[in-house]
CSV table of C-alpha atoms in Angstrom, one decimal:
chain,number,residue,atom,x,y,z
A,76,MET,CA,-76.5,-67.2,45.8
A,77,THR,CA,-75.4,-66.2,42.4
A,78,ASN,CA,-71.7,-65.3,42.3
A,79,PRO,CA,-71.7,-61.4,42.3
A,80,LEU,CA,-68.7,-61.2,40.1
A,81,THR,CA,-70.4,-63.4,37.5
A,82,LYS,CA,-73.5,-61.2,37.8
A,83,MET,CA,-71.4,-58.1,37.2
A,84,ASN,CA,-69.7,-59.6,34.2
A,85,GLN,CA,-73.0,-60.7,32.7
A,86,ASN,CA,-74.6,-57.2,32.9
A,87,SER,CA,-76.1,-55.7,29.9
A,88,LYS,CA,-74.5,-52.6,28.2
A,89,GLU,CA,-76.7,-50.4,30.2
A,90,MET,CA,-75.5,-51.9,33.5
A,91,GLU,CA,-79.0,-51.6,35.1
A,92,ILE,CA,-78.3,-54.3,37.8
A,93,LYS,CA,-77.3,-52.9,41.2
A,94,LEU,CA,-75.7,-55.3,43.6
A,95,SER,CA,-77.1,-55.6,47.1
A,96,GLU,CA,-74.9,-54.7,50.1
A,97,GLU,CA,-74.7,-58.4,50.9
A,98,GLU,CA,-73.5,-59.2,47.4
A,99,VAL,CA,-70.9,-56.5,47.5
A,100,ASP,CA,-69.7,-57.9,50.9
A,101,GLU,CA,-69.5,-61.4,49.4
A,102,LEU,CA,-67.5,-60.1,46.4
A,103,ILE,CA,-65.1,-58.1,48.6
A,104,LYS,CA,-64.4,-61.2,50.7
A,105,SER,CA,-63.5,-63.2,47.6
A,106,LEU,CA,-60.9,-60.8,46.3
A,107,PRO,CA,-57.1,-61.1,46.7
A,108,LYS,CA,-55.7,-58.9,49.5
A,109,THR,CA,-52.2,-57.8,50.5
A,110,HIS,CA,-50.7,-55.6,53.2
A,111,TRP,CA,-49.5,-52.2,52.0
A,112,LEU,CA,-47.2,-49.4,53.2
A,113,GLY,CA,-45.1,-51.8,55.2
A,114,THR,CA,-47.7,-52.4,57.9
A,115,ASN,CA,-50.5,-54.8,58.8
A,116,GLU,CA,-52.7,-51.8,59.4
A,117,TYR,CA,-53.2,-51.0,55.7
A,118,GLU,CA,-54.5,-53.4,53.2
A,119,ILE,CA,-55.2,-53.2,49.5
A,120,ILE,CA,-57.5,-55.4,47.5
A,121,LYS,CA,-57.2,-56.6,43.9
A,122,TYR,CA,-60.3,-56.1,41.8
A,123,GLN,CA,-60.5,-56.6,38.0
A,124,GLY,CA,-56.7,-56.6,37.9
A,125,PHE,CA,-56.0,-53.4,39.8
A,126,TRP,CA,-55.2,-52.7,43.5
A,127,CYS,CA,-57.0,-50.3,45.8
A,128,GLU,CA,-58.3,-49.8,49.3
A,129,GLU,CA,-61.6,-51.4,50.2
A,130,SER,CA,-63.6,-48.2,50.4
A,131,VAL,CA,-62.6,-47.3,46.8
A,132,ILE,CA,-63.4,-50.8,45.6
A,133,ARG,CA,-66.9,-50.5,47.1
A,134,ASN,CA,-67.5,-47.2,45.4
A,135,THR,CA,-66.1,-48.6,42.1
A,136,ILE,CA,-68.6,-51.5,42.2
A,137,MET,CA,-71.5,-49.1,42.9
A,138,CYS,CA,-70.3,-46.8,40.1
A,139,GLN,CA,-70.0,-49.6,37.6
A,140,SER,CA,-73.5,-50.8,38.3
A,141,THR,CA,-75.4,-47.5,38.5
A,142,PHE,CA,-73.5,-44.8,36.6
A,143,ILE,CA,-75.2,-43.8,33.3
A,144,ALA,CA,-72.9,-41.9,31.0
A,145,ARG,CA,-74.1,-39.2,28.5
A,146,ASP,CA,-72.6,-38.7,25.1
A,147,THR,CA,-71.8,-35.1,26.1
A,148,ASP,CA,-69.6,-36.2,29.1
A,149,ILE,CA,-65.9,-35.3,29.2
A,150,PHE,CA,-63.8,-37.5,31.4
A,151,ILE,CA,-60.3,-37.1,32.7
A,152,THR,CA,-58.7,-40.4,33.4
A,153,SER,CA,-55.3,-40.8,35.1
A,154,LEU,CA,-53.3,-42.5,37.8
A,155,PRO,CA,-53.0,-40.4,41.0
A,156,LYS,CA,-50.2,-37.8,40.9
A,157,THR,CA,-49.8,-37.7,37.1
A,158,GLY,CA,-51.0,-34.2,36.4
A,159,THR,CA,-54.7,-34.7,37.2
A,160,THR,CA,-55.2,-31.4,39.1
A,161,TRP,CA,-53.5,-29.4,36.3
A,162,LEU,CA,-55.6,-31.0,33.6
A,163,LYS,CA,-58.8,-30.4,35.5
A,164,SER,CA,-57.9,-26.7,35.7
A,165,LEU,CA,-57.2,-26.5,32.0
A,166,LEU,CA,-60.3,-28.5,30.9
A,167,TYR,CA,-62.6,-26.4,33.2
A,168,ALA,CA,-61.1,-23.2,31.8
A,169,VAL,CA,-61.5,-24.2,28.2
A,170,VAL,CA,-65.1,-25.5,28.5
A,171,ASN,CA,-66.3,-22.4,30.5
A,172,ARG,CA,-64.3,-19.7,28.7
A,173,ASN,CA,-67.5,-18.1,27.4
A,174,ASN,CA,-69.4,-18.3,30.7
A,175,THR,CA,-67.1,-16.1,32.9
A,176,PRO,CA,-64.2,-13.8,32.2
A,177,ILE,CA,-60.8,-15.2,33.1
A,178,THR,CA,-60.5,-12.6,35.9
A,179,GLN,CA,-63.7,-14.0,37.5
A,180,SER,CA,-63.1,-17.7,36.9
A,181,PRO,CA,-64.3,-20.1,39.6
A,182,LEU,CA,-60.8,-21.6,39.6
A,183,LEU,CA,-59.7,-18.5,41.5
A,184,ASP,CA,-61.7,-19.5,44.6
A,185,HIS,CA,-62.3,-23.3,44.2
A,186,ASN,CA,-59.9,-26.2,44.2
A,187,PRO,CA,-59.9,-27.8,40.7
A,188,HIS,CA,-61.2,-31.1,42.2
A,189,GLU,CA,-64.4,-29.3,43.3
A,190,LEU,CA,-65.1,-28.2,39.7
A,191,VAL,CA,-64.2,-31.5,37.9
A,192,ARG,CA,-65.7,-34.2,40.2
A,193,GLY,CA,-64.2,-37.6,40.6
A,194,LEU,CA,-66.4,-40.7,40.4
A,195,GLU,CA,-65.1,-43.4,42.8
A,196,ILE,CA,-63.1,-41.0,45.0
A,197,ASP,CA,-65.6,-38.1,45.4
A,198,ILE,CA,-69.2,-38.5,44.0
A,199,PHE,CA,-69.8,-42.1,45.0
A,200,THR,CA,-68.6,-41.3,48.5
A,201,SER,CA,-70.5,-38.1,49.1
A,202,GLY,CA,-73.7,-38.9,47.2
A,203,PRO,CA,-74.1,-40.6,43.8
A,204,ASP,CA,-77.3,-38.7,43.0
A,205,GLN,CA,-75.2,-35.5,42.6
A,206,VAL,CA,-73.9,-36.7,39.3
A,207,HIS,CA,-77.4,-36.5,37.7
A,208,GLN,CA,-77.7,-32.9,38.8
A,209,LEU,CA,-74.6,-31.7,36.9
A,210,SER,CA,-75.3,-29.7,33.7
A,211,ASP,CA,-74.0,-30.7,30.3
A,212,PRO,CA,-71.2,-31.1,29.4
A,213,ARG,CA,-70.5,-32.9,32.7
A,214,LEU,CA,-66.8,-32.7,33.5
A,215,LEU,CA,-65.8,-35.8,35.5
A,216,SER,CA,-62.7,-37.8,36.4
A,217,THR,CA,-61.6,-41.3,37.4
A,218,HIS,CA,-58.5,-43.2,38.2
A,219,LEU,CA,-60.0,-46.5,37.0
A,220,PRO,CA,-58.3,-48.6,34.4
A,221,TYR,CA,-59.9,-48.4,31.0
A,222,ALA,CA,-61.4,-52.0,31.2
A,223,SER,CA,-63.0,-51.1,34.6
A,224,LEU,CA,-64.8,-48.0,33.5
A,225,PRO,CA,-68.6,-48.2,33.7
A,226,GLN,CA,-70.0,-50.0,30.7
A,227,SER,CA,-72.3,-47.1,29.9
A,228,LEU,CA,-69.2,-44.9,29.5
A,229,LEU,CA,-67.5,-47.4,27.2
A,230,SER,CA,-70.6,-47.6,25.1
A,231,SER,CA,-71.1,-43.9,24.9
A,232,LYS,CA,-69.6,-41.2,22.7
A,233,ALA,CA,-68.2,-39.4,25.7
A,234,LYS,CA,-64.7,-38.0,25.3
A,235,ILE,CA,-61.8,-39.3,27.5
A,236,LEU,CA,-58.7,-37.2,28.2
A,237,HIS,CA,-56.0,-39.4,29.7
A,238,ILE,CA,-52.9,-37.9,31.2
A,239,THR,CA,-49.9,-39.8,32.3
A,240,ARG,CA,-46.5,-39.0,33.8
A,241,ASN,CA,-43.1,-40.8,33.8
A,242,PRO,CA,-43.3,-43.5,36.5
A,243,SER,CA,-40.4,-42.2,38.5
A,244,ASP,CA,-41.7,-38.7,39.1
A,245,MET,CA,-45.2,-40.1,39.6
A,246,LEU,CA,-43.9,-42.5,42.2
A,247,VAL,CA,-42.1,-39.7,44.2
A,248,SER,CA,-45.1,-37.4,44.1
A,249,GLN,CA,-47.5,-40.2,45.0
A,250,TYR,CA,-45.3,-41.3,48.0
A,251,HIS,CA,-45.2,-37.8,49.5
A,252,PHE,CA,-49.0,-37.3,48.9
A,253,THR,CA,-49.9,-40.7,50.4
A,254,MET,CA,-47.7,-40.2,53.5
A,255,THR,CA,-49.2,-36.8,54.1
A,256,MET,CA,-52.7,-38.0,53.8
A,257,LYS,CA,-52.2,-41.1,56.0
A,258,GLN,CA,-50.5,-38.9,58.7
A,259,LYS,CA,-53.4,-36.5,58.7
A,260,LEU,CA,-55.8,-39.4,59.3
A,261,ASN,CA,-53.6,-41.2,61.8
A,262,LYS,CA,-51.1,-39.2,63.8
A,263,ASP,CA,-49.4,-42.5,64.9
A,264,PHE,CA,-48.8,-43.6,61.3
A,265,LYS,CA,-45.1,-44.2,60.7
A,266,PRO,CA,-44.3,-43.8,56.9
A,267,PRO,CA,-42.3,-46.6,55.3
A,268,GLN,CA,-39.0,-45.7,53.7
A,269,PHE,CA,-39.3,-44.5,50.1
A,270,GLU,CA,-37.4,-47.7,49.1
A,271,HIS,CA,-40.1,-49.8,50.5
A,272,TYR,CA,-42.8,-47.9,48.5
A,273,PHE,CA,-40.6,-48.1,45.4
A,274,ASN,CA,-40.3,-51.9,45.7
A,275,GLU,CA,-44.1,-52.3,46.2
A,276,PHE,CA,-44.6,-50.3,43.0
A,277,CYS,CA,-42.2,-52.5,41.1
A,278,GLU,CA,-44.3,-55.5,42.3
A,279,GLY,CA,-47.4,-53.8,40.8
A,280,LYS,CA,-48.8,-52.9,44.2
A,281,CYS,CA,-49.8,-49.3,43.8
A,282,VAL,CA,-53.2,-47.7,44.0
A,283,PHE,CA,-55.1,-48.3,40.7
A,284,GLY,CA,-52.0,-50.2,39.4
A,285,PRO,CA,-50.0,-52.0,38.3
A,286,TYR,CA,-48.9,-48.7,36.7
A,287,PHE,CA,-47.9,-50.0,33.3
A,288,ASP,CA,-51.1,-52.1,32.9
A,289,ASN,CA,-53.2,-49.0,33.5
A,290,VAL,CA,-51.3,-46.7,31.3
A,291,LEU,CA,-50.9,-49.1,28.4
A,292,GLU,CA,-54.7,-49.8,28.3
A,293,TYR,CA,-55.3,-46.1,27.6
A,294,TRP,CA,-52.3,-45.8,25.3
A,295,ASN,CA,-53.5,-48.7,23.1
A,296,THR,CA,-57.1,-47.4,23.1
A,297,SER,CA,-56.0,-44.0,22.1
A,298,ILE,CA,-54.3,-45.5,19.1
A,299,ASP,CA,-57.3,-47.7,18.2
A,300,GLN,CA,-60.0,-45.0,19.0
A,301,PRO,CA,-58.4,-41.6,18.6
A,302,GLU,CA,-61.8,-40.0,18.3
A,303,THR,CA,-62.6,-41.2,21.8
A,304,VAL,CA,-59.4,-41.1,23.8
A,305,LEU,CA,-56.8,-38.3,23.7
A,306,PHE,CA,-53.5,-39.4,25.4
A,307,LEU,CA,-51.5,-36.6,27.0
A,308,LYS,CA,-48.1,-36.7,28.7
A,309,TYR,CA,-47.4,-34.4,31.6
A,310,GLU,CA,-43.9,-33.7,30.4
A,311,GLN,CA,-45.0,-32.7,26.9
A,312,LEU,CA,-47.8,-30.5,28.3
A,313,LYS,CA,-45.2,-28.6,30.4
A,314,THR,CA,-42.8,-28.3,27.4
A,315,ASN,CA,-45.4,-27.0,25.0
A,316,PRO,CA,-48.7,-26.1,26.8
A,317,THR,CA,-50.0,-24.0,23.9
A,318,LEU,CA,-49.9,-26.9,21.4
A,319,HIS,CA,-51.5,-29.4,23.7
A,320,LEU,CA,-54.2,-27.0,25.0
A,321,LYS,CA,-55.3,-26.3,21.5
A,322,LYS,CA,-55.3,-30.0,20.8
A,323,LEU,CA,-57.4,-30.6,23.9
A,324,ALA,CA,-59.9,-27.9,22.8
A,325,GLU,CA,-60.2,-29.4,19.3
A,326,PHE,CA,-60.6,-32.9,20.7
A,327,ILE,CA,-63.6,-32.0,22.9
A,328,GLY,CA,-65.2,-30.1,20.0
A,329,MET,CA,-64.6,-26.6,21.4
A,330,PRO,CA,-61.6,-25.3,19.3
A,331,PHE,CA,-60.2,-21.8,19.8
A,332,SER,CA,-61.3,-19.3,17.2
A,333,THR,CA,-58.7,-17.2,15.3
A,334,GLN,CA,-60.0,-14.2,17.2
A,335,GLU,CA,-59.6,-15.9,20.6
A,336,GLU,CA,-56.0,-16.8,19.7
A,337,THR,CA,-55.3,-13.2,18.5
A,338,ASP,CA,-56.8,-11.8,21.8
A,339,GLY,CA,-54.4,-14.0,23.8
A,340,LEU,CA,-57.0,-16.2,25.4
A,341,VAL,CA,-54.9,-19.4,25.0
A,342,ASP,CA,-52.1,-17.7,26.9
A,343,ASP,CA,-54.4,-16.3,29.5
A,344,ILE,CA,-55.8,-19.8,30.3
A,345,ILE,CA,-52.3,-21.3,30.5
A,346,GLU,CA,-51.3,-18.5,32.9
A,347,LEU,CA,-54.5,-18.9,35.0
A,348,CYS,CA,-53.9,-22.7,35.3
A,349,SER,CA,-50.1,-22.6,35.7
A,350,PHE,CA,-48.8,-24.6,38.7
A,351,LYS,CA,-47.4,-21.5,40.4
A,352,ASN,CA,-50.6,-19.5,40.0
A,353,ILE,CA,-53.0,-22.2,41.2
A,354,LYS,CA,-50.7,-23.2,44.1
A,355,ASP,CA,-50.5,-19.6,45.3
A,356,LEU,CA,-54.2,-19.0,45.3
A,357,GLU,CA,-55.6,-18.6,48.9
A,358,VAL,CA,-58.1,-21.4,48.4
A,359,ASN,CA,-55.3,-23.9,47.7
A,360,LYS,CA,-53.2,-22.8,50.7
A,361,SER,CA,-55.8,-23.8,53.3
A,362,GLY,CA,-59.0,-25.9,53.6
A,363,ALA,CA,-59.7,-29.5,52.6
A,364,ILE,CA,-61.9,-31.5,50.3
A,365,PHE,CA,-63.3,-35.0,50.0
A,366,ASN,CA,-65.0,-34.8,53.4
A,367,ASN,CA,-62.0,-33.0,54.9
A,368,VAL,CA,-59.7,-36.0,54.1
A,369,ILE,CA,-57.3,-34.3,51.8
A,370,ASP,CA,-55.8,-30.8,52.4
A,371,ASN,CA,-56.0,-28.5,49.3
A,372,LYS,CA,-52.3,-27.6,49.6
A,373,SER,CA,-51.3,-31.3,49.4
A,374,PHE,CA,-52.2,-31.3,45.7
A,375,PHE,CA,-49.3,-28.9,45.0
A,376,ARG,CA,-45.8,-30.0,45.9
A,377,LYS,CA,-43.2,-29.2,43.2
A,378,GLY,CA,-44.8,-30.0,39.8
A,379,GLU,CA,-41.3,-30.6,38.3
A,380,VAL,CA,-39.9,-33.0,35.8
A,381,GLY,CA,-36.9,-34.8,37.1
A,382,ASP,CA,-37.5,-34.6,40.9
A,383,TRP,CA,-37.0,-38.4,41.0
A,384,THR,CA,-33.2,-37.8,40.7
A,385,ASN,CA,-33.3,-36.5,44.3
A,386,HIS,CA,-34.9,-39.8,45.6
A,387,PHE,CA,-33.6,-42.7,43.5
A,388,THR,CA,-30.5,-44.7,44.4
A,389,PRO,CA,-28.4,-46.2,41.5
A,390,LEU,CA,-30.0,-49.5,42.2
A,391,MET,CA,-33.5,-48.0,41.9
A,392,VAL,CA,-32.6,-46.4,38.6
A,393,GLU,CA,-31.4,-49.8,37.3
A,394,LYS,CA,-34.5,-51.6,38.6
A,395,MET,CA,-36.9,-49.0,37.0
A,396,ASP,CA,-35.0,-49.2,33.7
A,397,GLN,CA,-35.4,-53.0,33.6
A,398,LEU,CA,-39.0,-52.8,34.6
A,399,MET,CA,-39.7,-50.3,31.8
A,400,GLN,CA,-37.9,-52.5,29.2
A,401,ASP,CA,-39.9,-55.5,30.2
A,402,CYS,CA,-43.3,-53.7,30.2
A,403,LEU,CA,-42.8,-51.5,27.2
A,404,LYS,CA,-40.7,-53.7,24.9
A,405,ASP,CA,-43.6,-54.4,22.5
A,406,THR,CA,-45.1,-50.9,22.5
A,407,SER,CA,-44.4,-47.5,21.0
A,408,LEU,CA,-44.9,-45.7,24.4
A,409,SER,CA,-42.0,-43.8,25.8
A,410,PHE,CA,-41.5,-41.2,28.6
A,411,ASP,CA,-39.4,-38.1,29.2
A,412,PHE,CA,-37.5,-38.2,32.6
A,413,LEU,CA,-35.6,-35.0,32.6
A,414,PRO,CA,-36.6,-31.4,31.7
């Protein structure tokens, strides 16, 4: 049998070849694996340089081999817990601002992840055909590294909005989110200490990581292809949401008019999508999405810059500083760690 990984790599730009279930099984078996979360019960697999659980890897392979991008698509790319939910709210509000008044926005009674659908986490779990039924511009998201995006997306004129967050705050947020989700699925699950999760992160073992590899791919691409990739930082978005929201709107070809700005529409969207407002909505206080796997409320913990100071020991601070120096020494990328 032809090596399925070779078959994937030799695909044409249109990625028309779909691997059989048997070929996917063979590919999965050939990939590096490691235990995760301090227990033999959980395992992550390394595929194309990034780590994830088997179900996500399977969805990723299906997505890569069947998804056909459109030039009108707008993608949010991110690592988990870097501001994805907030950016989905903002993007949806900007794109649909002429369809419904702010006071009647679907964001008021839908979780943002229901309105901007994820590929490998959502659509390719619940039913891949759904993506073809979405009207243009399709608003989609993914946690995949740039090099692992479907080839049809890389070859298209689709816009990519990438959001990142300083690694320390992301790590804290991701730890709480992951432990909550695992405990919901398995009441006998015993969460590892934060220090263990931290050490796994430093070894590169985090979902869709290593973190710095993922982020730097998008950072470098945003420099080389500024018309295709807009790189946003969570901390800067919090500091000056007006500036970055206007930049987002211009990037996707839907800039705010002078009249819209005069009428206060930019401020209205920022208020609608603010962490406090979205968190306090009834829809985000109860219910669950992704086949009832993730509670809506789990997407909204603190939304702060600097919460890592409540979790990191001095040794962790030193280790993270050294890791950043090693990974970012030849780049122009930097992060804000305090408000």
